[in-house]
Structures are given as structure tokens and as C-alpha cells.
């Protein structure tokens, strides 16, 4: 079992719609969760982080965390073509300072 | 905000030679730095965690004698790929953690990455 799992996609969403990205993790003691956006050939860029159960909103982005079910999701409202990228879910281990990345979900926003 | 400078951004080297990649924290002291490798269309794979003044901790399957990590100061970590071969061609990215709060994103800042091509 992978430590952080994501659907690789590609996920195709029409412009203006809501994109929903999901991630599950195996370490039940994990405490911090991150969503990064990565454009081809570029370094990851932090979109959201969350560490409490529930929802966290920042502009068009909402992160949702459910520790009991060990999943974290990212919603992107009013999707724009510039949102087309690979989205990486990352989890900080409970016992270490490192963060582990999922395999990423490719998102494509079609005009 | 916290900035991590990574150099070079790309490098081409001949098979059998060594390449050094630098990662500097510009406006904060990084107690811990992480080195990742990313192959095309794959995710970031953690190679090692380096702590200032001590030996790096390598992830399973990563050859410590091939990927030498030095973290001699709170602002600089280097990754040296020794005796590089074409299969080492990849995108190498560093991440630095500052003295900031335990929770949240402030502890993890990524460099811009280094594209290594071994010919």
C-alpha cells in the first residue's frame, strides 16, 4: 500500500465548473496535509495546507480533511484554463519532519 | 516569504562524471533540507533528509555513496551525484524547512529544481 494515494487522472473539467481532487493516506498519525500544484518542468507550488478536520477555504480553493477516513480533498471552484496542471497531495509523517508526496492527479480544464 | 535558491537550474554532463547541486535558504535558517527526485510523469520521490551538522538520512533504495549530501551550514545543502549515468537523468528538487512553527506550510519551501541530463 502506498503511503499517499491519488487517482492519476487525467481529470477533465469544463471551464467554470468545480474540480474535485481526492487523496488517501495510510499513516493514521499524520498531522499536516498539503496540496501542491505543479506545472510541467516546474517545481511544486503550495496551494493549500490543512491540519484540522473539516474544511478550509482560500479563494477558489477548499481543502477538506477527514482524519477518521484518512482522506483529504481539494475543490477548485470556477475552474480556469490556468488551473490545468498536476496536483500533488503531500502528507507530513507523525514521527518525522519529512513530507511524502502522492503520485499526483493531472487536471485539464477544457474551454 | 521564505526563499530557497537552487543551482544550477539545468546541467548536462558526461557519463562517469560528478555533478554538484546547491540549495540555499536565502532569508531563513534551514535546520532540515530534503532532496527529491522526479522522473518524467512521475511524482516527487524523497531521496534523503539532511540535518545541519549531521549525516543525512537516506530513503530505502537510495545509494548514499552515489548521492552525497552535505549540509554544513544552516543555509546551504549540496547534493553531489557521483559517477553519473544516463539513468540518473532526472529533475532534482530541494526543499528547506525553517525554524518556523511545526504546523502549516511555513516550514517547507521548495527550490526551483535542477534538470540533470547525463549523456
Tab-separated table of C-alpha atoms in Angstrom:
chain	number	residue	atom	x	y	z
A	1	UNK	CA	0.000	0.000	0.000
A	2	UNK	CA	1.340	3.399	-0.973
A	3	UNK	CA	1.636	5.927	1.806
A	4	UNK	CA	-0.215	8.604	-0.151
A	5	UNK	CA	-2.548	7.629	-2.963
A	6	UNK	CA	-4.145	9.717	-5.675
A	7	UNK	CA	-6.008	8.977	-8.864
A	8	UNK	CA	-3.547	9.748	-11.650
A	9	UNK	CA	-6.228	11.065	-13.986
A	10	UNK	CA	-6.335	12.843	-16.281
A	11	UNK	CA	-9.346	14.592	-14.855
A	12	UNK	CA	-11.085	16.761	-17.427
A	13	UNK	CA	-13.379	19.526	-16.197
A	14	UNK	CA	-15.156	22.222	-18.215
A	15	UNK	CA	-14.164	25.803	-17.579
A	16	UNK	CA	-16.203	27.356	-14.806
A	17	UNK	CA	-17.085	24.033	-13.176
A	18	UNK	CA	-15.863	22.596	-9.883
A	19	UNK	CA	-12.850	20.290	-9.965
A	20	UNK	CA	-12.650	17.730	-7.161
A	21	UNK	CA	-9.360	16.043	-6.343
A	22	UNK	CA	-9.009	13.283	-3.770
A	23	UNK	CA	-6.192	11.755	-1.759
A	24	UNK	CA	-5.944	8.992	0.834
A	25	UNK	CA	-3.098	8.286	3.222
A	26	UNK	CA	-2.027	5.319	5.288
A	27	UNK	CA	-0.309	6.819	8.340
A	28	UNK	CA	-3.136	7.416	10.796
A	29	UNK	CA	-0.919	9.614	12.929
A	30	UNK	CA	-0.259	12.111	10.134
A	31	UNK	CA	-0.988	15.637	11.189
A	32	UNK	CA	-0.307	18.027	8.329
A	33	UNK	CA	-1.610	17.800	4.794
A	34	UNK	CA	-0.669	19.799	1.723
A	35	UNK	CA	-1.870	20.358	-1.806
A	36	UNK	CA	0.704	21.458	-4.363
A	37	UNK	CA	0.252	22.464	-7.968
A	38	UNK	CA	2.976	21.594	-10.441
A	39	UNK	CA	3.237	22.808	-13.980
A	40	UNK	CA	5.300	20.749	-16.398
A	41	UNK	CA	9.021	21.259	-15.842
A	42	UNK	CA	8.490	23.438	-12.780
A	43	UNK	CA	8.848	22.974	-9.054
A	44	UNK	CA	5.732	22.350	-6.908
A	45	UNK	CA	3.838	25.385	-5.718
A	46	UNK	CA	1.861	25.266	-2.469
A	47	UNK	CA	-1.880	25.744	-2.925
A	48	UNK	CA	-3.308	24.817	0.454
A	49	UNK	CA	-2.368	23.195	3.718
A	50	UNK	CA	-4.693	21.833	6.374
A	51	UNK	CA	-4.281	20.098	9.706
A	52	UNK	CA	-7.718	20.195	11.336
A	53	UNK	CA	-10.723	18.108	10.408
A	54	UNK	CA	-13.235	19.931	8.277
A	55	UNK	CA	-12.983	22.477	5.501
A	56	UNK	CA	-10.505	25.241	4.868
A	57	UNK	CA	-11.234	27.808	2.190
A	58	UNK	CA	-8.861	30.152	0.396
A	59	UNK	CA	-10.278	31.970	-2.598
A	60	UNK	CA	-11.425	29.447	-5.190
A	61	UNK	CA	-9.792	26.577	-3.316
A	62	UNK	CA	-11.234	24.490	-0.497
A	63	UNK	CA	-9.347	21.741	1.257
A	64	UNK	CA	-11.298	19.111	3.155
A	65	UNK	CA	-9.814	16.776	5.740
A	66	UNK	CA	-11.345	13.704	7.327
A	67	UNK	CA	-8.841	12.037	9.632
A	68	UNK	CA	-11.193	9.220	10.609
A	69	UNK	CA	-11.456	8.147	6.993
A	70	UNK	CA	-7.882	9.178	6.216
A	71	UNK	CA	-8.661	11.257	3.210
A	72	UNK	CA	-8.071	14.790	2.125
A	73	UNK	CA	-9.582	16.514	-0.880
A	74	UNK	CA	-9.196	19.716	-2.843
A	75	UNK	CA	-12.050	21.526	-4.533
A	76	UNK	CA	-11.374	24.168	-7.170
A	77	UNK	CA	-14.371	26.368	-7.925
A	78	UNK	CA	-14.841	28.308	-11.147
A	79	UNK	CA	-12.077	26.313	-12.818
A	80	UNK	CA	-9.879	28.255	-15.212
A	81	UNK	CA	-7.624	27.014	-18.025
A	82	UNK	CA	-4.659	28.174	-15.946
A	83	UNK	CA	-5.645	25.594	-13.338
A	84	UNK	CA	-4.605	22.861	-15.763
A	85	UNK	CA	-1.657	21.196	-14.026
A	86	UNK	CA	-0.717	18.215	-11.919
A	87	UNK	CA	-1.933	18.431	-8.340
A	88	UNK	CA	0.142	16.704	-5.703
A	89	UNK	CA	-1.137	15.677	-2.316
A	90	UNK	CA	1.528	15.587	0.404
A	91	UNK	CA	1.428	14.352	3.969
A	92	UNK	CA	3.732	15.039	6.864
A	93	UNK	CA	4.585	11.962	8.870
A	94	UNK	CA	3.652	11.960	12.512
A	95	UNK	CA	7.089	10.805	13.587
A	96	UNK	CA	9.342	12.629	11.182
A	97	UNK	CA	9.804	16.033	9.613
A	98	UNK	CA	9.646	14.801	6.028
A	99	UNK	CA	6.629	15.091	3.768
A	100	UNK	CA	5.648	12.349	1.367
A	101	UNK	CA	4.005	13.040	-1.962
A	102	UNK	CA	1.297	11.161	-3.766
A	103	UNK	CA	1.678	10.350	-7.434
A	104	UNK	CA	-0.336	13.385	-8.480
A	105	UNK	CA	-3.543	13.935	-10.447
A	106	UNK	CA	-3.387	15.573	-13.846
A	107	UNK	CA	-6.160	18.121	-14.197
A	108	UNK	CA	-7.228	19.525	-17.543
A	109	UNK	CA	-9.664	22.409	-17.769
A	110	UNK	CA	-11.334	22.458	-21.163
A	111	UNK	CA	-12.641	25.788	-22.531
B	1	UNK	CA	8.444	34.982	2.425
B	2	UNK	CA	10.965	32.205	2.667
B	3	UNK	CA	13.015	31.702	-0.480
B	4	UNK	CA	15.115	28.728	-1.487
B	5	UNK	CA	17.616	29.193	-4.276
B	6	UNK	CA	18.687	26.106	-6.197
B	7	UNK	CA	21.524	25.989	-8.715
B	8	UNK	CA	22.116	25.132	-11.407
B	9	UNK	CA	18.666	25.064	-12.992
B	10	UNK	CA	19.897	22.637	-15.599
B	11	UNK	CA	23.093	20.742	-16.280
B	12	UNK	CA	24.339	18.346	-18.919
B	13	UNK	CA	27.248	16.119	-18.029
B	14	UNK	CA	29.105	13.192	-19.474
B	15	UNK	CA	28.594	9.712	-18.138
B	16	UNK	CA	31.034	8.932	-15.341
B	17	UNK	CA	31.475	12.488	-14.138
B	18	UNK	CA	30.119	14.051	-10.946
B	19	UNK	CA	27.658	16.893	-10.617
B	20	UNK	CA	27.014	19.111	-7.620
B	21	UNK	CA	23.673	20.790	-6.985
B	22	UNK	CA	23.344	23.578	-4.426
B	23	UNK	CA	20.347	24.541	-2.358
B	24	UNK	CA	20.439	27.756	-0.336
B	25	UNK	CA	17.921	29.263	2.026
B	26	UNK	CA	18.134	32.990	1.393
B	27	UNK	CA	16.257	34.625	4.243
B	28	UNK	CA	15.941	31.964	6.890
B	29	UNK	CA	17.962	29.291	8.570
B	30	UNK	CA	17.112	25.799	7.431
B	31	UNK	CA	17.601	23.169	10.087
B	32	UNK	CA	16.457	20.471	7.748
B	33	UNK	CA	16.613	20.115	3.993
B	34	UNK	CA	15.091	17.471	1.784
B	35	UNK	CA	16.163	16.220	-1.601
B	36	UNK	CA	13.642	14.849	-4.059
B	37	UNK	CA	13.965	13.307	-7.486
B	38	UNK	CA	11.254	13.336	-10.114
B	39	UNK	CA	11.233	11.308	-13.302
B	40	UNK	CA	9.006	12.377	-16.219
B	41	UNK	CA	5.300	12.000	-15.498
B	42	UNK	CA	6.020	10.686	-12.014
B	43	UNK	CA	5.708	12.194	-8.585
B	44	UNK	CA	8.412	13.530	-6.321
B	45	UNK	CA	10.312	10.764	-4.594
B	46	UNK	CA	12.101	11.679	-1.399
B	47	UNK	CA	15.759	10.718	-1.614
B	48	UNK	CA	17.121	11.922	1.688
B	49	UNK	CA	16.706	14.227	4.640
B	50	UNK	CA	19.703	16.266	5.677
B	51	UNK	CA	20.117	17.949	9.030
B	52	UNK	CA	22.656	20.670	9.560
B	53	UNK	CA	25.828	19.280	11.084
B	54	UNK	CA	24.892	15.634	10.929
B	55	UNK	CA	24.701	12.818	8.434
B	56	UNK	CA	21.843	12.664	6.005
B	57	UNK	CA	19.106	10.074	6.354
B	58	UNK	CA	18.568	8.272	3.083
B	59	UNK	CA	15.334	6.666	1.989
B	60	UNK	CA	15.263	2.987	1.231
B	61	UNK	CA	16.794	2.164	-2.121
B	62	UNK	CA	18.823	5.372	-2.428
B	63	UNK	CA	22.570	4.793	-2.638
B	64	UNK	CA	24.285	7.052	-0.123
B	65	UNK	CA	27.669	6.605	-1.781
B	66	UNK	CA	26.289	7.739	-5.102
B	67	UNK	CA	24.228	10.660	-3.890
B	68	UNK	CA	26.416	12.569	-1.468
B	69	UNK	CA	24.661	15.129	0.674
B	70	UNK	CA	26.399	17.811	2.676
B	71	UNK	CA	24.589	20.231	4.978
B	72	UNK	CA	27.472	22.089	6.538
B	73	UNK	CA	25.599	25.271	7.411
B	74	UNK	CA	22.081	26.402	8.206
B	75	UNK	CA	21.726	27.981	4.772
B	76	UNK	CA	23.384	25.540	2.399
B	77	UNK	CA	22.909	21.926	1.427
B	78	UNK	CA	24.542	20.256	-1.548
B	79	UNK	CA	23.740	17.090	-3.436
B	80	UNK	CA	26.540	15.532	-5.459
B	81	UNK	CA	25.666	12.871	-7.989
B	82	UNK	CA	28.835	10.843	-8.312
B	83	UNK	CA	29.789	8.831	-11.392
B	84	UNK	CA	26.591	9.875	-13.087
B	85	UNK	CA	24.956	7.605	-15.620
B	86	UNK	CA	22.119	8.217	-18.066
B	87	UNK	CA	19.632	6.584	-15.703
B	88	UNK	CA	20.410	9.351	-13.197
B	89	UNK	CA	18.942	11.892	-15.593
B	90	UNK	CA	16.057	13.423	-13.709
B	91	UNK	CA	14.618	16.558	-12.131
B	92	UNK	CA	16.136	17.103	-8.691
B	93	UNK	CA	14.329	19.398	-6.258
B	94	UNK	CA	15.348	20.519	-2.797
B	95	UNK	CA	13.103	21.660	-0.004
B	96	UNK	CA	14.111	23.504	3.106
B	97	UNK	CA	12.473	23.688	6.487
B	98	UNK	CA	12.987	26.718	8.673
B	99	UNK	CA	12.633	27.272	12.369
B	100	UNK	CA	9.004	28.180	11.853
B	101	UNK	CA	6.015	26.639	13.546
B	102	UNK	CA	5.548	22.890	13.419
B	103	UNK	CA	2.218	23.051	11.680
B	104	UNK	CA	1.368	24.672	8.437
B	105	UNK	CA	3.202	25.362	5.253
B	106	UNK	CA	5.747	27.800	6.538
B	107	UNK	CA	8.207	25.048	7.274
B	108	UNK	CA	8.524	23.750	3.719
B	109	UNK	CA	9.860	25.835	0.859
B	110	UNK	CA	10.918	24.339	-2.460
B	111	UNK	CA	13.752	25.286	-4.740
B	112	UNK	CA	13.146	25.731	-8.454
B	113	UNK	CA	14.677	22.377	-9.331
B	114	UNK	CA	17.648	21.162	-11.366
B	115	UNK	CA	17.225	19.292	-14.622
B	116	UNK	CA	20.122	16.830	-14.904
B	117	UNK	CA	20.863	15.171	-18.227
B	118	UNK	CA	23.651	12.623	-18.390
B	119	UNK	CA	24.904	11.821	-21.878
